[in-house]
Amino acid sequence: MIAPDDDSNETDEAPGSPRRLLHSYGRRRGRKLKPNQTALLEKHLDALSVTTPLDLAATFGRMPERLRLEIGFGGGEHLAHQAANNPDVSFLGAEPFMNGVATMLRHFEQKGLRNVRLYRGDARELFSGIPDGALEAIYVLHPDPWPKARHNKRRLIQKPFLDQARRMLKPGGELRLATDDPDYLIWMLQRVLIHPGFEWTARTADDWRLIPADAIETRYGIKSRLEGRPATFLKLRRRETAA
Ligand SMILES: C[S@@+](CC[C@H](N)C(=O)[O-])C[C@H]1O[C@@H](n2cnc3c(N)ncnc32)[C@H](O)[C@@H]1O
Protein backbone atom coordinates (compact mmCIF):
# COMPACT_ATOMS: atom_id res chain seq x y z
CA MET A 1 0.00 0.00 0.00
CA ILE A 2 1.27 3.44 -0.93
CA ALA A 3 1.24 5.90 1.95
CA PRO A 4 -0.82 9.04 1.20
CA ASP A 5 2.21 11.28 1.49
CA ASP A 6 4.52 9.11 -0.54
CA ASP A 7 5.29 11.14 -3.66
CA SER A 8 7.84 8.72 -5.03
CA ASN A 9 5.49 7.05 -7.50
CA GLU A 10 4.24 8.28 -10.84
CA THR A 11 0.71 8.13 -12.22
CA ASP A 12 1.79 8.38 -15.83
CA GLU A 13 2.46 4.70 -16.16
CA ALA A 14 1.14 1.84 -18.19
CA PRO A 15 -2.40 1.06 -17.00
CA GLY A 16 -3.28 -2.23 -15.38
CA SER A 17 -0.89 -2.16 -12.47
CA PRO A 18 -2.92 -0.82 -9.55
CA ARG A 19 -0.06 -1.28 -7.09
CA ARG A 20 1.92 1.29 -9.02
CA LEU A 21 -0.85 3.87 -9.16
CA LEU A 22 -0.68 6.87 -6.87
CA HIS A 23 -3.75 7.34 -4.71
CA SER A 24 -6.06 9.94 -6.19
CA TYR A 25 -8.26 9.93 -3.08
CA GLY A 26 -7.82 11.06 0.52
CA ARG A 27 -9.35 9.11 3.35
CA ARG A 28 -10.93 5.69 3.15
CA ARG A 29 -12.66 6.19 6.48
CA GLY A 30 -14.12 9.31 8.04
CA ARG A 31 -16.31 9.67 11.09
CA LYS A 32 -17.27 6.48 12.86
CA LEU A 33 -20.18 4.87 11.06
CA LYS A 34 -23.57 5.32 12.72
CA PRO A 35 -25.45 2.15 13.69
CA ASN A 36 -27.94 2.62 10.83
CA GLN A 37 -25.03 2.95 8.36
CA THR A 38 -23.45 -0.22 9.70
CA ALA A 39 -26.79 -1.98 9.38
CA LEU A 40 -27.13 -0.84 5.74
CA LEU A 41 -23.63 -2.08 4.97
CA GLU A 42 -24.32 -5.44 6.57
CA LYS A 43 -27.65 -5.79 4.79
CA HIS A 44 -26.66 -4.83 1.23
CA LEU A 45 -22.95 -4.70 0.70
CA ASP A 46 -22.24 -8.35 -0.03
CA ALA A 47 -24.92 -8.53 -2.71
CA LEU A 48 -23.96 -5.23 -4.31
CA SER A 49 -20.20 -5.35 -4.06
CA VAL A 50 -18.00 -5.76 -7.06
CA THR A 51 -14.72 -7.60 -6.64
CA THR A 52 -11.63 -7.56 -8.79
CA PRO A 53 -10.74 -8.81 -11.29
CA LEU A 54 -14.05 -7.46 -12.53
CA ASP A 55 -16.35 -9.99 -14.20
CA LEU A 56 -19.20 -7.95 -15.65
CA ALA A 57 -21.41 -10.88 -16.59
CA ALA A 58 -21.15 -12.37 -13.09
CA THR A 59 -21.60 -8.97 -11.46
CA PHE A 60 -24.87 -8.19 -13.24
CA GLY A 61 -26.09 -11.75 -13.86
CA ARG A 62 -25.53 -11.22 -17.62
CA MET A 63 -23.36 -9.03 -19.78
CA PRO A 64 -24.99 -5.59 -19.54
CA GLU A 65 -26.06 -4.15 -22.88
CA ARG A 66 -25.94 -0.62 -21.53
CA LEU A 67 -23.43 0.29 -18.85
CA ARG A 68 -22.23 3.50 -17.21
CA LEU A 69 -19.52 4.13 -14.61
CA GLU A 70 -19.32 6.82 -11.92
CA ILE A 71 -15.89 7.32 -10.40
CA GLY A 72 -15.75 8.77 -6.88
CA PHE A 73 -19.50 8.86 -6.28
CA GLY A 74 -19.07 10.37 -2.80
CA GLY A 75 -22.48 10.18 -1.10
CA GLY A 76 -23.96 8.62 -4.24
CA GLU A 77 -26.72 11.15 -4.91
CA HIS A 78 -25.85 11.54 -8.59
CA LEU A 79 -25.32 7.81 -9.09
CA ALA A 80 -28.68 7.03 -7.44
CA HIS A 81 -30.41 9.74 -9.49
CA GLN A 82 -29.05 8.40 -12.76
CA ALA A 83 -29.82 4.79 -11.83
CA ALA A 84 -33.40 5.63 -10.82
CA ASN A 85 -34.02 7.59 -14.03
CA ASN A 86 -32.46 4.95 -16.27
CA PRO A 87 -33.73 1.57 -15.07
CA ASP A 88 -32.67 -0.11 -18.32
CA VAL A 89 -29.05 0.90 -17.82
CA SER A 90 -26.59 -0.90 -15.52
CA PHE A 91 -24.40 1.30 -13.33
CA LEU A 92 -21.03 0.69 -11.72
CA GLY A 93 -19.97 3.09 -8.98
CA ALA A 94 -16.51 3.20 -7.45
CA GLU A 95 -15.68 4.91 -4.17
CA PRO A 96 -13.03 4.04 -1.57
CA PHE A 97 -14.57 6.26 1.15
CA MET A 98 -16.62 3.92 3.34
CA ASN A 99 -18.91 6.63 4.74
CA GLY A 100 -19.86 7.56 1.16
CA VAL A 101 -20.66 3.94 0.35
CA ALA A 102 -22.93 3.78 3.41
CA THR A 103 -24.75 6.94 2.30
CA MET A 104 -25.15 5.53 -1.21
CA LEU A 105 -26.77 2.43 0.28
CA ARG A 106 -29.42 4.66 1.90
CA HIS A 107 -30.29 6.06 -1.55
CA PHE A 108 -30.19 2.54 -2.92
CA GLU A 109 -32.76 1.36 -0.41
CA GLN A 110 -34.98 4.46 -0.59
CA LYS A 111 -35.16 4.36 -4.39
CA GLY A 112 -35.39 0.56 -4.63
CA LEU A 113 -32.53 0.43 -7.11
CA ARG A 114 -31.68 -2.88 -8.79
CA ASN A 115 -29.31 -1.74 -11.50
CA VAL A 116 -26.30 -0.53 -9.44
CA ARG A 117 -23.18 -2.33 -8.26
CA LEU A 118 -20.51 -0.76 -6.07
CA TYR A 119 -16.75 -1.10 -5.86
CA ARG A 120 -15.15 0.01 -2.58
CA GLY A 121 -11.84 1.04 -3.97
CA ASP A 122 -9.92 2.76 -6.71
CA ALA A 123 -11.96 2.80 -9.92
CA ARG A 124 -8.81 2.24 -11.94
CA GLU A 125 -8.64 -1.28 -10.54
CA LEU A 126 -11.80 -2.07 -12.52
CA PHE A 127 -10.55 -0.92 -15.87
CA SER A 128 -8.86 -4.14 -16.95
CA GLY A 129 -12.24 -5.93 -16.62
CA ILE A 130 -14.12 -3.44 -18.79
CA PRO A 131 -14.01 -4.42 -22.47
CA ASP A 132 -13.36 -1.92 -25.24
CA GLY A 133 -16.46 0.11 -26.03
CA ALA A 134 -18.50 -1.30 -23.13
CA LEU A 135 -19.48 2.01 -21.50
CA GLU A 136 -21.94 4.59 -22.73
CA ALA A 137 -20.87 7.16 -20.13
CA ILE A 138 -18.26 7.82 -17.45
CA TYR A 139 -18.93 10.43 -14.77
CA VAL A 140 -16.15 12.04 -12.70
CA LEU A 141 -17.76 14.77 -10.62
CA HIS A 142 -15.62 17.02 -8.44
CA PRO A 143 -12.56 14.76 -8.34
CA ASP A 144 -10.14 15.55 -5.53
CA PRO A 145 -8.26 18.68 -6.67
CA TRP A 146 -4.92 17.96 -4.96
CA PRO A 147 -4.12 21.69 -4.99
CA LYS A 148 -0.50 21.59 -3.81
CA ALA A 149 1.86 21.48 -6.78
CA ARG A 150 3.76 18.51 -5.35
CA HIS A 151 0.46 16.58 -5.16
CA ASN A 152 -0.83 17.49 -8.63
CA LYS A 153 0.33 14.14 -9.94
CA ARG A 154 -2.33 12.48 -7.81
CA ARG A 155 -5.03 14.08 -9.92
CA LEU A 156 -7.18 11.50 -11.64
CA ILE A 157 -7.40 13.34 -14.94
CA GLN A 158 -4.14 12.40 -16.61
CA LYS A 159 -3.37 11.16 -20.11
CA PRO A 160 -3.27 7.44 -19.13
CA PHE A 161 -6.71 7.86 -17.55
CA LEU A 162 -8.07 9.58 -20.67
CA ASP A 163 -6.60 6.82 -22.85
CA GLN A 164 -8.41 4.21 -20.77
CA ALA A 165 -11.65 6.21 -20.71
CA ARG A 166 -11.57 6.45 -24.48
CA ARG A 167 -10.92 2.73 -24.82
CA MET A 168 -13.80 1.79 -22.53
CA LEU A 169 -16.35 4.19 -24.06
CA LYS A 170 -18.45 3.38 -27.09
CA PRO A 171 -17.94 5.66 -30.08
CA GLY A 172 -20.05 8.70 -29.23
CA GLY A 173 -20.00 7.78 -25.53
CA GLU A 174 -19.63 10.56 -22.99
CA LEU A 175 -16.94 11.37 -20.46
CA ARG A 176 -18.47 13.95 -18.12
CA LEU A 177 -16.24 15.93 -15.78
CA ALA A 178 -17.18 18.54 -13.21
CA THR A 179 -14.96 20.66 -11.03
CA ASP A 180 -15.27 23.73 -8.83
CA ASP A 181 -11.51 24.22 -8.69
CA PRO A 182 -10.28 26.81 -11.25
CA ASP A 183 -6.77 25.38 -11.29
CA TYR A 184 -7.99 21.81 -11.84
CA LEU A 185 -10.32 23.10 -14.57
CA ILE A 186 -7.36 24.49 -16.48
CA TRP A 187 -5.47 21.25 -15.86
CA MET A 188 -8.42 19.25 -17.24
CA LEU A 189 -8.78 21.46 -20.30
CA GLN A 190 -5.06 21.27 -21.02
CA ARG A 191 -5.36 17.50 -21.17
CA VAL A 192 -8.75 16.84 -22.74
CA LEU A 193 -8.47 19.44 -25.50
CA ILE A 194 -5.27 17.93 -26.86
CA HIS A 195 -6.44 14.34 -26.49
CA PRO A 196 -7.21 12.96 -29.95
CA GLY A 197 -9.88 10.59 -28.65
CA PHE A 198 -12.31 13.22 -27.37
CA GLU A 199 -14.15 16.27 -28.55
CA TRP A 200 -15.64 18.87 -26.23
CA THR A 201 -19.30 19.20 -27.14
CA ALA A 202 -19.95 22.68 -25.67
CA ARG A 203 -21.44 25.17 -28.12
CA THR A 204 -22.39 27.98 -25.72
CA ALA A 205 -21.21 29.04 -22.27
CA ASP A 206 -24.34 27.58 -20.71
CA ASP A 207 -23.09 24.18 -21.82
CA TRP A 208 -20.32 24.37 -19.23
CA ARG A 209 -21.91 26.80 -16.74
CA LEU A 210 -25.20 24.98 -16.18
CA ILE A 211 -25.63 21.58 -14.67
CA PRO A 212 -26.56 19.05 -17.41
CA ALA A 213 -30.32 18.53 -17.68
CA ASP A 214 -30.14 14.86 -16.73
CA ALA A 215 -27.94 15.41 -13.63
CA ILE A 216 -28.42 16.65 -10.07
CA GLU A 217 -26.04 18.62 -7.92
CA THR A 218 -23.82 16.48 -5.78
CA ARG A 219 -22.88 17.23 -2.20
CA TYR A 220 -19.63 18.83 -3.35
CA GLY A 221 -21.45 20.74 -6.06
CA ILE A 222 -23.85 22.28 -3.54
CA LYS A 223 -21.07 23.03 -1.05
CA SER A 224 -18.84 24.73 -3.60
CA ARG A 225 -21.72 26.78 -5.06
CA LEU A 226 -22.67 28.02 -1.59
CA GLU A 227 -19.03 28.95 -1.02
CA GLY A 228 -18.98 30.99 -4.25
CA ARG A 229 -17.23 28.42 -6.45
CA PRO A 230 -19.80 27.27 -8.99
CA ALA A 231 -18.98 24.10 -10.88
CA THR A 232 -17.92 23.88 -14.49
CA PHE A 233 -19.15 20.87 -16.46
CA LEU A 234 -17.15 19.38 -19.32
CA LYS A 235 -19.04 17.01 -21.60
CA LEU A 236 -16.60 15.16 -23.82
CA ARG A 237 -17.64 12.86 -26.61
CA ARG A 238 -15.54 9.91 -27.66
CA ARG A 239 -14.55 10.41 -31.25
CA GLU A 240 -15.41 7.66 -33.71
CA THR A 241 -11.77 7.41 -34.69
CA ALA A 242 -8.86 9.14 -33.00
CA ALA A 243 -8.16 12.43 -34.78
C1 LIG B 1 -14.25 15.68 -3.74
S1 LIG B 1 -15.06 14.17 -3.59
C2 LIG B 1 -16.49 14.35 -4.66
C3 LIG B 1 -17.55 13.32 -4.37
C4 LIG B 1 -18.78 13.38 -5.28
N1 LIG B 1 -18.44 13.05 -6.66
C5 LIG B 1 -19.44 14.73 -5.21
O1 LIG B 1 -19.38 15.47 -6.22
O2 LIG B 1 -20.00 15.05 -4.14
C6 LIG B 1 -14.03 13.09 -4.59
C7 LIG B 1 -14.34 11.64 -4.34
O3 LIG B 1 -13.66 10.84 -5.29
C8 LIG B 1 -13.20 9.68 -4.62
N2 LIG B 1 -12.07 9.18 -5.42
C9 LIG B 1 -10.89 9.77 -5.63
N3 LIG B 1 -10.10 9.02 -6.41
C10 LIG B 1 -10.83 7.92 -6.73
C11 LIG B 1 -10.56 6.77 -7.50
N4 LIG B 1 -9.38 6.58 -8.10
N5 LIG B 1 -11.53 5.83 -7.62
C12 LIG B 1 -12.72 6.00 -7.01
N6 LIG B 1 -13.02 7.08 -6.25
C13 LIG B 1 -12.09 8.01 -6.11
C14 LIG B 1 -12.81 10.17 -3.22
O4 LIG B 1 -12.79 9.14 -2.25
C15 LIG B 1 -13.92 11.18 -2.96
O5 LIG B 1 -15.03 10.61 -2.32
XYZ file of C-alpha atoms and ligand atoms in Angstrom:
270
model
C 0.000 0.000 0.000
C 1.274 3.435 -0.931
C 1.240 5.900 1.949
C -0.822 9.042 1.200
C 2.212 11.283 1.486
C 4.520 9.107 -0.542
C 5.291 11.135 -3.660
C 7.843 8.716 -5.031
C 5.486 7.046 -7.495
C 4.238 8.282 -10.839
C 0.706 8.126 -12.216
C 1.789 8.381 -15.833
C 2.460 4.699 -16.155
C 1.142 1.845 -18.192
C -2.397 1.059 -17.004
C -3.278 -2.235 -15.381
C -0.891 -2.162 -12.467
C -2.917 -0.818 -9.551
C -0.055 -1.279 -7.091
C 1.923 1.289 -9.023
C -0.846 3.868 -9.155
C -0.679 6.870 -6.869
C -3.754 7.337 -4.713
C -6.060 9.937 -6.194
C -8.262 9.933 -3.083
C -7.820 11.057 0.516
C -9.349 9.110 3.349
C -10.925 5.690 3.148
C -12.663 6.193 6.478
C -14.121 9.306 8.041
C -16.308 9.673 11.095
C -17.269 6.480 12.865
C -20.180 4.874 11.063
C -23.572 5.322 12.722
C -25.450 2.154 13.691
C -27.938 2.624 10.825
C -25.033 2.947 8.356
C -23.446 -0.223 9.695
C -26.793 -1.976 9.377
C -27.127 -0.842 5.739
C -23.631 -2.083 4.968
C -24.324 -5.435 6.571
C -27.646 -5.791 4.786
C -26.657 -4.831 1.233
C -22.949 -4.703 0.702
C -22.242 -8.353 -0.034
C -24.916 -8.531 -2.713
C -23.958 -5.226 -4.310
C -20.198 -5.348 -4.057
C -17.996 -5.764 -7.061
C -14.716 -7.599 -6.637
C -11.626 -7.559 -8.791
C -10.741 -8.812 -11.292
C -14.051 -7.461 -12.529
C -16.348 -9.986 -14.195
C -19.198 -7.945 -15.652
C -21.406 -10.884 -16.588
C -21.148 -12.365 -13.094
C -21.603 -8.968 -11.460
C -24.868 -8.194 -13.243
C -26.085 -11.748 -13.864
C -25.528 -11.225 -17.619
C -23.360 -9.034 -19.778
C -24.985 -5.591 -19.543
C -26.057 -4.155 -22.881
C -25.938 -0.624 -21.532
C -23.426 0.285 -18.847
C -22.231 3.503 -17.208
C -19.520 4.131 -14.612
C -19.317 6.819 -11.919
C -15.886 7.320 -10.404
C -15.751 8.766 -6.881
C -19.497 8.855 -6.280
C -19.072 10.366 -2.802
C -22.481 10.179 -1.103
C -23.964 8.616 -4.242
C -26.722 11.154 -4.908
C -25.849 11.535 -8.592
C -25.322 7.808 -9.091
C -28.677 7.032 -7.443
C -30.415 9.743 -9.485
C -29.054 8.398 -12.765
C -29.819 4.787 -11.834
C -33.395 5.627 -10.816
C -34.018 7.585 -14.028
C -32.457 4.945 -16.273
C -33.734 1.568 -15.066
C -32.671 -0.113 -18.325
C -29.048 0.895 -17.821
C -26.591 -0.902 -15.524
C -24.398 1.296 -13.330
C -21.035 0.686 -11.722
C -19.973 3.092 -8.983
C -16.510 3.199 -7.448
C -15.685 4.906 -4.169
C -13.033 4.044 -1.570
C -14.565 6.255 1.148
C -16.624 3.919 3.336
C -18.914 6.631 4.736
C -19.860 7.555 1.164
C -20.663 3.936 0.352
C -22.925 3.776 3.414
C -24.747 6.944 2.297
C -25.149 5.528 -1.208
C -26.774 2.431 0.281
C -29.419 4.655 1.898
C -30.286 6.055 -1.554
C -30.188 2.541 -2.924
C -32.758 1.363 -0.410
C -34.980 4.457 -0.592
C -35.159 4.359 -4.391
C -35.393 0.560 -4.627
C -32.531 0.425 -7.106
C -31.676 -2.879 -8.792
C -29.310 -1.735 -11.496
C -26.305 -0.532 -9.442
C -23.182 -2.330 -8.257
C -20.507 -0.757 -6.073
C -16.754 -1.095 -5.857
C -15.154 0.015 -2.583
C -11.836 1.040 -3.971
C -9.915 2.762 -6.713
C -11.964 2.799 -9.922
C -8.814 2.237 -11.943
C -8.640 -1.285 -10.540
C -11.802 -2.075 -12.518
C -10.554 -0.917 -15.874
C -8.860 -4.137 -16.954
C -12.236 -5.926 -16.620
C -14.123 -3.440 -18.792
C -14.014 -4.420 -22.473
C -13.364 -1.923 -25.242
C -16.458 0.114 -26.033
C -18.498 -1.303 -23.131
C -19.475 2.006 -21.501
C -21.942 4.590 -22.735
C -20.868 7.160 -20.128
C -18.262 7.818 -17.447
C -18.930 10.429 -14.767
C -16.154 12.040 -12.699
C -17.765 14.765 -10.618
C -15.621 17.022 -8.441
C -12.562 14.758 -8.341
C -10.142 15.549 -5.525
C -8.258 18.676 -6.667
C -4.920 17.960 -4.961
C -4.122 21.693 -4.995
C -0.498 21.586 -3.807
C 1.856 21.481 -6.784
C 3.756 18.515 -5.348
C 0.458 16.584 -5.156
C -0.832 17.492 -8.628
C 0.331 14.145 -9.944
C -2.330 12.477 -7.809
C -5.035 14.082 -9.920
C -7.177 11.498 -11.641
C -7.397 13.336 -14.940
C -4.136 12.397 -16.609
C -3.370 11.162 -20.110
C -3.270 7.444 -19.130
C -6.709 7.858 -17.547
C -8.066 9.580 -20.672
C -6.598 6.819 -22.847
C -8.410 4.212 -20.765
C -11.646 6.213 -20.706
C -11.573 6.452 -24.482
C -10.924 2.727 -24.823
C -13.803 1.788 -22.532
C -16.346 4.191 -24.062
C -18.448 3.382 -27.091
C -17.941 5.658 -30.075
C -20.053 8.702 -29.235
C -20.001 7.780 -25.533
C -19.626 10.559 -22.985
C -16.942 11.366 -20.459
C -18.467 13.948 -18.123
C -16.237 15.925 -15.784
C -17.178 18.541 -13.207
C -14.957 20.660 -11.028
C -15.269 23.727 -8.825
C -11.514 24.223 -8.690
C -10.275 26.813 -11.251
C -6.767 25.375 -11.288
C -7.991 21.810 -11.836
C -10.319 23.097 -14.569
C -7.356 24.492 -16.484
C -5.470 21.249 -15.857
C -8.419 19.251 -17.236
C -8.776 21.456 -20.304
C -5.061 21.269 -21.015
C -5.357 17.503 -21.174
C -8.746 16.836 -22.742
C -8.469 19.435 -25.497
C -5.266 17.926 -26.862
C -6.442 14.338 -26.486
C -7.208 12.956 -29.953
C -9.880 10.590 -28.646
C -12.306 13.224 -27.375
C -14.147 16.270 -28.547
C -15.636 18.875 -26.230
C -19.300 19.199 -27.135
C -19.949 22.679 -25.668
C -21.437 25.171 -28.116
C -22.390 27.982 -25.722
C -21.206 29.044 -22.273
C -24.342 27.582 -20.713
C -23.092 24.179 -21.822
C -20.320 24.375 -19.230
C -21.908 26.797 -16.739
C -25.205 24.979 -16.178
C -25.633 21.576 -14.669
C -26.559 19.048 -17.406
C -30.318 18.530 -17.676
C -30.137 14.855 -16.725
C -27.941 15.410 -13.625
C -28.421 16.648 -10.070
C -26.037 18.620 -7.916
C -23.816 16.477 -5.779
C -22.876 17.228 -2.200
C -19.633 18.826 -3.345
C -21.446 20.744 -6.059
C -23.847 22.279 -3.540
C -21.070 23.026 -1.049
C -18.843 24.734 -3.603
C -21.722 26.777 -5.064
C -22.671 28.016 -1.590
C -19.025 28.945 -1.022
C -18.979 30.988 -4.246
C -17.230 28.423 -6.449
C -19.804 27.267 -8.994
C -18.977 24.101 -10.877
C -17.918 23.878 -14.495
C -19.146 20.866 -16.461
C -17.147 19.382 -19.319
C -19.044 17.013 -21.597
C -16.599 15.163 -23.818
C -17.644 12.864 -26.612
C -15.536 9.912 -27.663
C -14.555 10.408 -31.246
C -15.414 7.661 -33.709
C -11.771 7.408 -34.689
C -8.864 9.136 -33.002
C -8.164 12.430 -34.777
C -14.250 15.681 -3.743
S -15.060 14.166 -3.592
C -16.487 14.354 -4.658
C -17.554 13.318 -4.365
C -18.781 13.378 -5.283
N -18.445 13.049 -6.658
C -19.437 14.730 -5.210
O -19.378 15.465 -6.217
O -19.996 15.050 -4.139
C -14.033 13.089 -4.589
C -14.343 11.638 -4.342
O -13.663 10.842 -5.285
C -13.195 9.683 -4.617
N -12.068 9.179 -5.424
C -10.886 9.772 -5.635
N -10.102 9.023 -6.407
C -10.830 7.920 -6.730
C -10.561 6.774 -7.502
N -9.382 6.579 -8.101
N -11.529 5.827 -7.619
C -12.718 5.999 -7.007
N -13.022 7.077 -6.251
C -12.088 8.012 -6.114
C -12.806 10.174 -3.224
O -12.791 9.145 -2.255
C -13.924 11.181 -2.959
O -15.031 10.612 -2.321
